[in-house]
Amino acid sequence: MPILFGVVLLDLIGFGIVIPILPFLSPQLGADEIDIALIIVTYAACAGISGPFWGRLSDRYGRKPIIMLCLAGGALGYVALGLADELWMVFLARGFAGLVAGNFGVASAMMADITGPENRAKGMGLIGAAFGLGMVLGPLLGGLLAGDDGSFTLPCIFAGVMSLLAIVAAAIFLPESLTPERRAANRAQQKSPERESTLEVLKASNARTFIFLYAVHNACVSSATYVFPLWVAHELAWTAREVGIVFGIQGMIMVVLQGGAMGAMVRAIGEWRLLAITVALFFIGLVVAVFADTMPMMVASMFISMSGATMCMPLLNTIFTQRTPARYRGRLMGTSASSSSWGRVFGPLLSGLALAVIGYSGTWGLWAVVVAFYFAWVLSEYRKSRF
């Protein structure tokens, strides 16, 4: 678990570096708000297409080689982004990066391989904590390396270096979680004419709704991370540096909640009740954003909403993996990652359109309504789990 945590952390530092700089890099090349949304959508759509593919490959050939392959592709994508001097090059770099973005689903499948039901929430919390710590160091480094002159080549090259370091760490320290016998059995099952489709497996395990929920959750989260930099740049004249600092602090909060507190909270109150609490926090933060008109309220809305939202994903992963057969784990975690990516397609795209029509407060309100329905579903499932 610690080795997998370290590999995911190095990868996500690189991922986090580009988050605060994309909204500022793209306008330098002639992009407007819709173009920025489309750049985010390009990455997410390509990741949505490729997610199940990487999951199936990891079932057949092992988690470790697929993680390393995706890391190598990610490094190339970051370098291409750093060298982009025209808008189409940004689109191409982010599209390629999306096609090789299979790591999070495969790493989650690996964590499920090496943990039992009793400590799976802790393991998924560690994956979430790696994400959070990557979001501490990545955006902070991205904002600082961009500097006051807005040079984005150095942050992107640095992100590529982080991916290369993750490859080295994986090659030396990361053991494979699937035995040769399990990989052979998975290959035979995938080639069998009687193999079950993904939809049939989801139906049998009563987990179809989860796939849709991954899309809804990530649509809301990606919209918040897309709108916030534009919001504070418009209202407060902030730059990538200030946005990177805020995202860095939020990442530290995520580390404390997911890495330190997740396991204890699940043991104390259970997965479903904790999920209801975290979705409620997400909703409250978005409502605060609707009415925020000062810098403290704007920043507080981000901290409240994202603190709730980022704790949801390890809980969803824990419940989802407990409902799915081990032999389909890579495929189904890849499918969940794909659904998450499609949520990141529609979220920023819808937000970009909403900003043009109803402004920032209306856009925050739109997503608050979506999260309210999300919360209602969680409450319904929580009641079912008690009986």
Short mmCIF file of C-alpha atoms in Angstrom, two decimals:
data_model
loop_
_atom_site.label_atom_id
_atom_site.label_comp_id
_atom_site.label_asym_id
_atom_site.label_seq_id
_atom_site.Cartn_x
_atom_site.Cartn_y
_atom_site.Cartn_z
CA MET A 1 0.00 0.00 0.00
CA PRO A 2 2.73 2.58 0.79
CA ILE A 3 4.55 1.80 -2.48
CA LEU A 4 1.38 2.19 -4.54
CA PHE A 5 0.65 5.41 -2.65
CA GLY A 6 4.07 6.79 -3.61
CA VAL A 7 3.74 5.92 -7.30
CA VAL A 8 0.26 7.45 -7.53
CA LEU A 9 1.50 10.53 -5.65
CA LEU A 10 4.33 11.20 -8.11
CA ASP A 11 1.93 10.82 -11.02
CA LEU A 12 -0.65 13.15 -9.50
CA ILE A 13 1.90 15.83 -8.66
CA GLY A 14 2.47 16.06 -12.40
CA PHE A 15 -1.28 16.05 -13.06
CA GLY A 16 -1.87 18.72 -10.44
CA ILE A 17 0.76 21.05 -11.87
CA VAL A 18 -1.28 21.77 -15.00
CA ILE A 19 -4.62 22.39 -13.22
CA PRO A 20 -4.09 26.04 -12.22
CA ILE A 21 -2.20 27.00 -15.36
CA LEU A 22 -4.55 25.79 -18.13
CA PRO A 23 -7.11 28.60 -17.62
CA PHE A 24 -4.25 31.10 -17.97
CA LEU A 25 -2.13 29.35 -20.62
CA SER A 26 -4.91 28.96 -23.16
CA PRO A 27 -5.98 32.66 -23.39
CA GLN A 28 -2.39 33.52 -24.29
CA LEU A 29 -2.97 31.44 -27.43
CA GLY A 30 -6.29 33.07 -28.26
CA ALA A 31 -8.73 30.87 -26.31
CA ASP A 32 -11.91 32.17 -24.68
CA GLU A 33 -13.94 30.59 -21.84
CA ILE A 34 -15.65 28.10 -24.16
CA ASP A 35 -12.28 27.05 -25.61
CA ILE A 36 -10.96 26.42 -22.10
CA ALA A 37 -13.98 24.23 -21.37
CA LEU A 38 -13.44 22.36 -24.65
CA ILE A 39 -9.79 21.73 -23.76
CA ILE A 40 -10.88 20.16 -20.49
CA VAL A 41 -13.58 18.24 -22.35
CA THR A 42 -11.05 16.93 -24.90
CA TYR A 43 -8.92 15.39 -22.16
CA ALA A 44 -11.93 13.92 -20.36
CA ALA A 45 -13.56 12.52 -23.51
CA CYS A 46 -10.38 10.76 -24.57
CA ALA A 47 -9.97 9.36 -21.04
CA GLY A 48 -13.59 8.20 -21.14
CA ILE A 49 -12.99 6.31 -24.37
CA SER A 50 -9.80 4.63 -23.20
CA GLY A 51 -10.63 3.87 -19.53
CA PRO A 52 -12.26 0.43 -19.99
CA PHE A 53 -9.49 -0.54 -22.44
CA TRP A 54 -6.75 0.03 -19.85
CA GLY A 55 -8.80 -1.79 -17.21
CA ARG A 56 -9.22 -4.88 -19.41
CA LEU A 57 -5.52 -4.85 -20.29
CA SER A 58 -4.60 -4.74 -16.60
CA ASP A 59 -6.82 -7.79 -15.95
CA ARG A 60 -5.03 -9.67 -18.73
CA TYR A 61 -1.40 -8.57 -18.34
CA GLY A 62 -1.17 -7.20 -14.80
CA ARG A 63 -1.58 -3.83 -13.12
CA LYS A 64 2.09 -2.84 -12.97
CA PRO A 65 2.96 -2.80 -16.72
CA ILE A 66 -0.21 -0.85 -17.54
CA ILE A 67 0.52 1.73 -14.85
CA MET A 68 4.04 2.20 -16.24
CA LEU A 69 2.79 2.46 -19.82
CA CYS A 70 0.23 5.12 -18.88
CA LEU A 71 2.88 7.04 -16.95
CA ALA A 72 5.14 7.09 -20.01
CA GLY A 73 2.32 8.40 -22.18
CA GLY A 74 1.48 11.03 -19.59
CA ALA A 75 5.08 12.28 -19.58
CA LEU A 76 4.94 12.77 -23.36
CA GLY A 77 1.63 14.60 -23.03
CA TYR A 78 3.02 17.07 -20.48
CA VAL A 79 6.08 17.83 -22.59
CA ALA A 80 3.89 18.38 -25.66
CA LEU A 81 1.71 20.79 -23.67
CA GLY A 82 4.74 22.73 -22.45
CA LEU A 83 6.02 23.15 -26.02
CA ALA A 84 2.63 24.21 -27.44
CA ASP A 85 2.68 27.62 -29.10
CA GLU A 86 -0.65 27.36 -30.93
CA LEU A 87 -4.10 26.53 -29.62
CA TRP A 88 -4.51 23.34 -31.70
CA MET A 89 -1.33 22.00 -30.10
CA VAL A 90 -2.90 22.40 -26.65
CA PHE A 91 -5.92 20.40 -27.81
CA LEU A 92 -3.69 17.70 -29.30
CA ALA A 93 -1.51 17.43 -26.19
CA ARG A 94 -4.49 17.17 -23.84
CA GLY A 95 -6.27 14.67 -26.11
CA PHE A 96 -3.23 12.40 -26.15
CA ALA A 97 -2.85 12.74 -22.37
CA GLY A 98 -6.48 11.68 -21.99
CA LEU A 99 -6.00 8.57 -24.12
CA VAL A 100 -3.22 7.35 -21.81
CA ALA A 101 -4.96 8.41 -18.57
CA GLY A 102 -5.74 4.93 -17.29
CA ASN A 103 -3.76 5.06 -14.08
CA PHE A 104 -6.39 6.04 -11.55
CA GLY A 105 -8.74 3.18 -12.44
CA VAL A 106 -5.91 0.63 -12.63
CA ALA A 107 -4.37 1.85 -9.36
CA SER A 108 -7.77 1.60 -7.66
CA ALA A 109 -8.11 -1.96 -8.97
CA MET A 110 -4.64 -2.77 -7.61
CA MET A 111 -5.58 -1.34 -4.21
CA ALA A 112 -8.72 -3.49 -4.22
CA ASP A 113 -6.53 -6.53 -5.09
CA ILE A 114 -4.33 -6.10 -2.04
CA THR A 115 -6.96 -5.14 0.55
CA GLY A 116 -9.78 -7.11 2.13
CA PRO A 117 -13.29 -5.76 2.76
CA GLU A 118 -12.37 -4.81 6.33
CA ASN A 119 -9.64 -2.34 5.34
CA ARG A 120 -10.62 -1.44 1.79
CA ALA A 121 -11.97 1.99 2.79
CA LYS A 122 -8.57 2.74 4.33
CA GLY A 123 -6.83 1.62 1.13
CA MET A 124 -9.10 3.68 -1.10
CA GLY A 125 -8.57 6.56 1.31
CA LEU A 126 -4.83 6.26 0.71
CA ILE A 127 -5.41 6.54 -3.05
CA GLY A 128 -7.51 9.60 -2.32
CA ALA A 129 -4.80 10.96 -0.02
CA ALA A 130 -2.22 10.54 -2.79
CA PHE A 131 -4.57 12.52 -5.01
CA GLY A 132 -4.90 15.15 -2.29
CA LEU A 133 -1.18 15.45 -1.65
CA GLY A 134 -0.60 15.63 -5.39
CA MET A 135 -3.12 18.46 -5.39
CA VAL A 136 -1.13 20.17 -2.63
CA LEU A 137 2.25 20.01 -4.30
CA GLY A 138 1.15 20.00 -7.96
CA PRO A 139 -0.94 23.19 -8.15
CA LEU A 140 1.42 24.95 -5.75
CA LEU A 141 4.41 24.06 -7.95
CA GLY A 142 2.45 24.92 -11.09
CA GLY A 143 1.56 28.36 -9.80
CA LEU A 144 5.06 29.09 -8.47
CA LEU A 145 6.93 27.75 -11.51
CA ALA A 146 4.70 29.76 -13.85
CA GLY A 147 5.90 32.90 -12.08
CA ASP A 148 4.70 36.43 -12.59
CA ASP A 149 5.65 36.42 -16.28
CA GLY A 150 3.22 33.55 -16.97
CA SER A 151 5.77 31.16 -18.52
CA PHE A 152 4.17 27.72 -18.62
CA THR A 153 6.88 25.67 -20.31
CA LEU A 154 8.76 25.00 -17.07
CA PRO A 155 5.72 23.70 -15.11
CA CYS A 156 4.78 21.33 -17.92
CA ILE A 157 8.34 19.98 -18.30
CA PHE A 158 8.46 19.53 -14.53
CA ALA A 159 5.20 17.55 -14.69
CA GLY A 160 6.76 15.26 -17.30
CA VAL A 161 9.74 14.70 -15.02
CA MET A 162 7.38 13.71 -12.20
CA SER A 163 5.83 11.05 -14.44
CA LEU A 164 9.27 9.72 -15.37
CA LEU A 165 10.21 9.49 -11.68
CA ALA A 166 6.97 7.59 -11.07
CA ILE A 167 7.94 5.10 -13.81
CA VAL A 168 11.30 4.51 -12.14
CA ALA A 169 9.67 4.09 -8.74
CA ALA A 170 7.12 1.63 -10.14
CA ALA A 171 9.77 -0.38 -11.98
CA ILE A 172 11.97 -0.74 -8.89
CA PHE A 173 9.58 -0.91 -5.97
CA LEU A 174 6.02 -1.72 -7.08
CA PRO A 175 5.11 -5.45 -6.98
CA GLU A 176 2.47 -6.93 -9.24
CA SER A 177 -0.85 -7.58 -7.47
CA LEU A 178 -2.17 -10.22 -9.89
CA THR A 179 -0.53 -13.65 -9.89
CA PRO A 180 0.32 -15.28 -13.24
CA GLU A 181 -2.48 -17.77 -12.60
CA ARG A 182 -5.06 -15.03 -12.12
CA ARG A 183 -3.87 -13.20 -15.23
CA ALA A 184 -4.10 -16.40 -17.26
CA ALA A 185 -7.60 -17.07 -15.93
CA ASN A 186 -8.64 -13.52 -16.77
CA ARG A 187 -7.31 -13.87 -20.34
CA ALA A 188 -9.16 -17.14 -20.79
CA GLN A 189 -12.37 -15.62 -19.45
CA GLN A 190 -12.10 -12.60 -21.77
CA LYS A 191 -11.65 -14.89 -24.78
CA SER A 192 -14.48 -17.23 -23.80
CA PRO A 193 -17.56 -17.12 -26.08
CA GLU A 194 -19.66 -17.31 -22.91
CA ARG A 195 -18.06 -14.30 -21.29
CA GLU A 196 -20.38 -11.83 -19.58
CA SER A 197 -20.69 -8.30 -20.86
CA THR A 198 -19.87 -5.36 -18.59
CA LEU A 199 -23.56 -4.47 -18.43
CA GLU A 200 -24.46 -8.03 -17.37
CA VAL A 201 -21.83 -7.99 -14.62
CA LEU A 202 -23.06 -4.63 -13.35
CA LYS A 203 -26.66 -5.85 -13.37
CA ALA A 204 -25.78 -9.05 -11.51
CA SER A 205 -23.88 -7.14 -8.83
CA ASN A 206 -26.58 -4.44 -8.48
CA ALA A 207 -24.02 -1.75 -9.29
CA ARG A 208 -25.36 -0.17 -12.49
CA THR A 209 -26.44 3.01 -10.73
CA PHE A 210 -22.91 3.51 -9.45
CA ILE A 211 -21.58 3.96 -12.97
CA PHE A 212 -24.04 6.80 -13.54
CA LEU A 213 -23.19 8.24 -10.14
CA TYR A 214 -19.49 8.38 -10.99
CA ALA A 215 -20.41 10.55 -13.98
CA VAL A 216 -22.68 12.84 -11.93
CA HIS A 217 -20.14 13.25 -9.15
CA ASN A 218 -17.26 14.07 -11.46
CA ALA A 219 -19.39 16.43 -13.56
CA CYS A 220 -20.01 18.45 -10.41
CA VAL A 221 -16.40 18.35 -9.20
CA SER A 222 -14.84 19.16 -12.58
CA SER A 223 -17.27 22.04 -13.03
CA ALA A 224 -16.24 23.50 -9.68
CA THR A 225 -12.53 23.26 -10.51
CA TYR A 226 -13.21 24.76 -13.96
CA VAL A 227 -15.41 27.63 -12.78
CA PHE A 228 -13.43 28.63 -9.68
CA PRO A 229 -10.26 29.93 -11.46
CA LEU A 230 -12.39 31.87 -13.96
CA TRP A 231 -14.58 33.18 -11.12
CA VAL A 232 -11.75 34.52 -8.97
CA ALA A 233 -9.87 35.87 -12.02
CA HIS A 234 -12.99 37.79 -13.06
CA GLU A 235 -14.08 38.98 -9.61
CA LEU A 236 -10.75 39.32 -7.77
CA ALA A 237 -8.19 39.64 -10.63
CA TRP A 238 -6.36 36.57 -9.34
CA THR A 239 -3.60 34.84 -11.32
CA ALA A 240 -2.35 31.25 -11.51
CA ARG A 241 -0.25 31.84 -8.39
CA GLU A 242 -3.20 32.60 -6.10
CA VAL A 243 -5.31 29.81 -7.61
CA GLY A 244 -2.45 27.34 -7.14
CA ILE A 245 -2.12 28.30 -3.48
CA VAL A 246 -5.84 27.79 -2.84
CA PHE A 247 -5.81 24.42 -4.58
CA GLY A 248 -2.69 23.49 -2.64
CA ILE A 249 -4.35 24.24 0.70
CA GLN A 250 -7.41 22.31 -0.38
CA GLY A 251 -5.18 19.38 -1.27
CA MET A 252 -3.69 19.42 2.23
CA ILE A 253 -7.19 19.28 3.69
CA MET A 254 -7.88 16.29 1.43
CA VAL A 255 -4.75 14.51 2.70
CA VAL A 256 -5.78 14.94 6.33
CA LEU A 257 -9.35 13.79 5.70
CA GLN A 258 -8.63 10.87 3.37
CA GLY A 259 -5.25 9.65 4.56
CA GLY A 260 -5.65 10.17 8.30
CA ALA A 261 -9.34 10.18 9.13
CA MET A 262 -11.09 8.06 6.48
CA GLY A 263 -10.56 4.62 8.01
CA ALA A 264 -11.53 5.73 11.52
CA MET A 265 -14.66 7.54 10.32
CA VAL A 266 -15.83 4.53 8.30
CA ARG A 267 -15.35 2.24 11.29
CA ALA A 268 -17.26 4.67 13.51
CA ILE A 269 -20.29 5.44 11.32
CA GLY A 270 -20.14 3.24 8.20
CA GLU A 271 -19.65 3.92 4.50
CA TRP A 272 -23.20 5.00 3.60
CA ARG A 273 -23.72 7.39 6.50
CA LEU A 274 -20.33 9.00 5.91
CA LEU A 275 -21.13 9.30 2.19
CA ALA A 276 -24.37 11.13 3.06
CA ILE A 277 -22.46 13.57 5.29
CA THR A 278 -19.82 14.29 2.65
CA VAL A 279 -22.38 14.88 -0.13
CA ALA A 280 -24.23 17.24 2.23
CA LEU A 281 -20.99 19.22 2.69
CA PHE A 282 -20.59 19.36 -1.08
CA PHE A 283 -24.10 20.81 -1.40
CA ILE A 284 -23.56 23.38 1.37
CA GLY A 285 -20.34 24.63 -0.25
CA LEU A 286 -22.05 25.16 -3.60
CA VAL A 287 -24.91 27.06 -1.94
CA VAL A 288 -22.35 29.32 -0.24
CA ALA A 289 -20.80 29.98 -3.68
CA VAL A 290 -24.16 31.12 -5.04
CA PHE A 291 -24.28 33.99 -2.52
CA ALA A 292 -20.53 34.66 -2.13
CA ASP A 293 -19.54 38.26 -2.85
CA THR A 294 -16.28 38.58 -0.91
CA MET A 295 -12.93 36.83 -1.15
CA PRO A 296 -13.29 34.94 2.18
CA MET A 297 -16.73 33.61 1.20
CA MET A 298 -15.55 32.62 -2.28
CA VAL A 299 -12.56 30.71 -0.92
CA ALA A 300 -14.63 29.17 1.89
CA SER A 301 -17.16 27.87 -0.63
CA MET A 302 -14.38 26.03 -2.45
CA PHE A 303 -12.94 24.55 0.74
CA ILE A 304 -16.34 23.35 2.02
CA SER A 305 -17.58 21.90 -1.27
CA MET A 306 -14.33 20.22 -2.26
CA SER A 307 -13.69 18.82 1.23
CA GLY A 308 -17.01 17.04 0.97
CA ALA A 309 -16.68 16.06 -2.68
CA THR A 310 -13.20 14.59 -2.49
CA MET A 311 -14.13 12.27 0.38
CA CYS A 312 -16.99 10.84 -1.70
CA MET A 313 -14.81 9.10 -4.27
CA PRO A 314 -12.95 6.70 -1.92
CA LEU A 315 -16.31 5.79 -0.38
CA LEU A 316 -17.89 5.15 -3.77
CA ASN A 317 -14.87 3.05 -4.79
CA THR A 318 -15.07 1.04 -1.56
CA ILE A 319 -18.78 0.23 -1.93
CA PHE A 320 -18.42 -0.43 -5.66
CA THR A 321 -15.51 -2.88 -5.33
CA GLN A 322 -17.31 -4.73 -2.54
CA ARG A 323 -20.20 -5.38 -4.94
CA THR A 324 -18.17 -6.51 -7.96
CA PRO A 325 -16.45 -9.90 -8.61
CA ALA A 326 -12.67 -9.87 -8.26
CA ARG A 327 -12.10 -11.35 -11.74
CA TYR A 328 -13.81 -8.32 -13.33
CA ARG A 329 -12.18 -5.75 -11.05
CA GLY A 330 -9.88 -4.12 -13.58
CA ARG A 331 -12.58 -3.95 -16.24
CA LEU A 332 -15.19 -2.49 -13.89
CA MET A 333 -12.82 -0.01 -12.25
CA GLY A 334 -11.81 1.03 -15.77
CA THR A 335 -15.50 1.44 -16.58
CA SER A 336 -16.02 3.57 -13.48
CA ALA A 337 -12.99 5.67 -14.45
CA SER A 338 -14.45 6.02 -17.94
CA SER A 339 -17.79 7.14 -16.51
CA SER A 340 -15.94 9.64 -14.33
CA SER A 341 -14.20 10.99 -17.40
CA TRP A 342 -17.47 11.41 -19.27
CA GLY A 343 -18.72 13.36 -16.27
CA ARG A 344 -15.70 15.61 -16.69
CA VAL A 345 -16.74 16.06 -20.32
CA PHE A 346 -20.27 17.23 -19.69
CA GLY A 347 -19.58 19.16 -16.50
CA PRO A 348 -17.22 21.87 -17.82
CA LEU A 349 -19.04 21.98 -21.16
CA LEU A 350 -22.37 22.64 -19.46
CA SER A 351 -20.72 25.14 -17.11
CA GLY A 352 -19.17 27.02 -20.02
CA LEU A 353 -22.58 27.36 -21.63
CA ALA A 354 -24.22 28.28 -18.31
CA LEU A 355 -21.67 31.02 -17.63
CA ALA A 356 -22.58 32.69 -20.90
CA VAL A 357 -26.31 32.59 -20.06
CA ILE A 358 -26.81 32.80 -16.29
CA GLY A 359 -23.44 33.99 -14.95
CA TYR A 360 -21.39 32.70 -12.06
CA SER A 361 -24.08 32.63 -9.34
CA GLY A 362 -26.52 30.87 -11.64
CA THR A 363 -23.89 28.29 -12.61
CA TRP A 364 -23.08 27.51 -8.98
CA GLY A 365 -26.82 27.22 -8.31
CA LEU A 366 -27.24 24.80 -11.21
CA TRP A 367 -24.71 22.39 -9.75
CA ALA A 368 -26.17 22.80 -6.26
CA VAL A 369 -29.46 21.46 -7.64
CA VAL A 370 -27.66 18.47 -9.21
CA VAL A 371 -25.89 17.69 -5.92
CA ALA A 372 -29.25 17.93 -4.11
CA PHE A 373 -30.53 15.03 -6.27
CA TYR A 374 -27.23 13.20 -5.65
CA PHE A 375 -27.80 13.61 -1.90
CA ALA A 376 -31.38 12.32 -2.17
CA TRP A 377 -30.15 9.13 -3.88
CA VAL A 378 -27.50 8.55 -1.21
CA LEU A 379 -30.09 8.94 1.54
CA SER A 380 -32.33 6.43 -0.22
CA GLU A 381 -29.51 3.87 -0.49
CA TYR A 382 -28.48 4.49 3.11
CA ARG A 383 -32.00 3.66 4.29
CA LYS A 384 -31.96 0.45 2.20
CA SER A 385 -28.59 -0.57 3.69
CA ARG A 386 -30.05 -0.43 7.19
CA PHE A 387 -32.67 -3.08 6.52
#
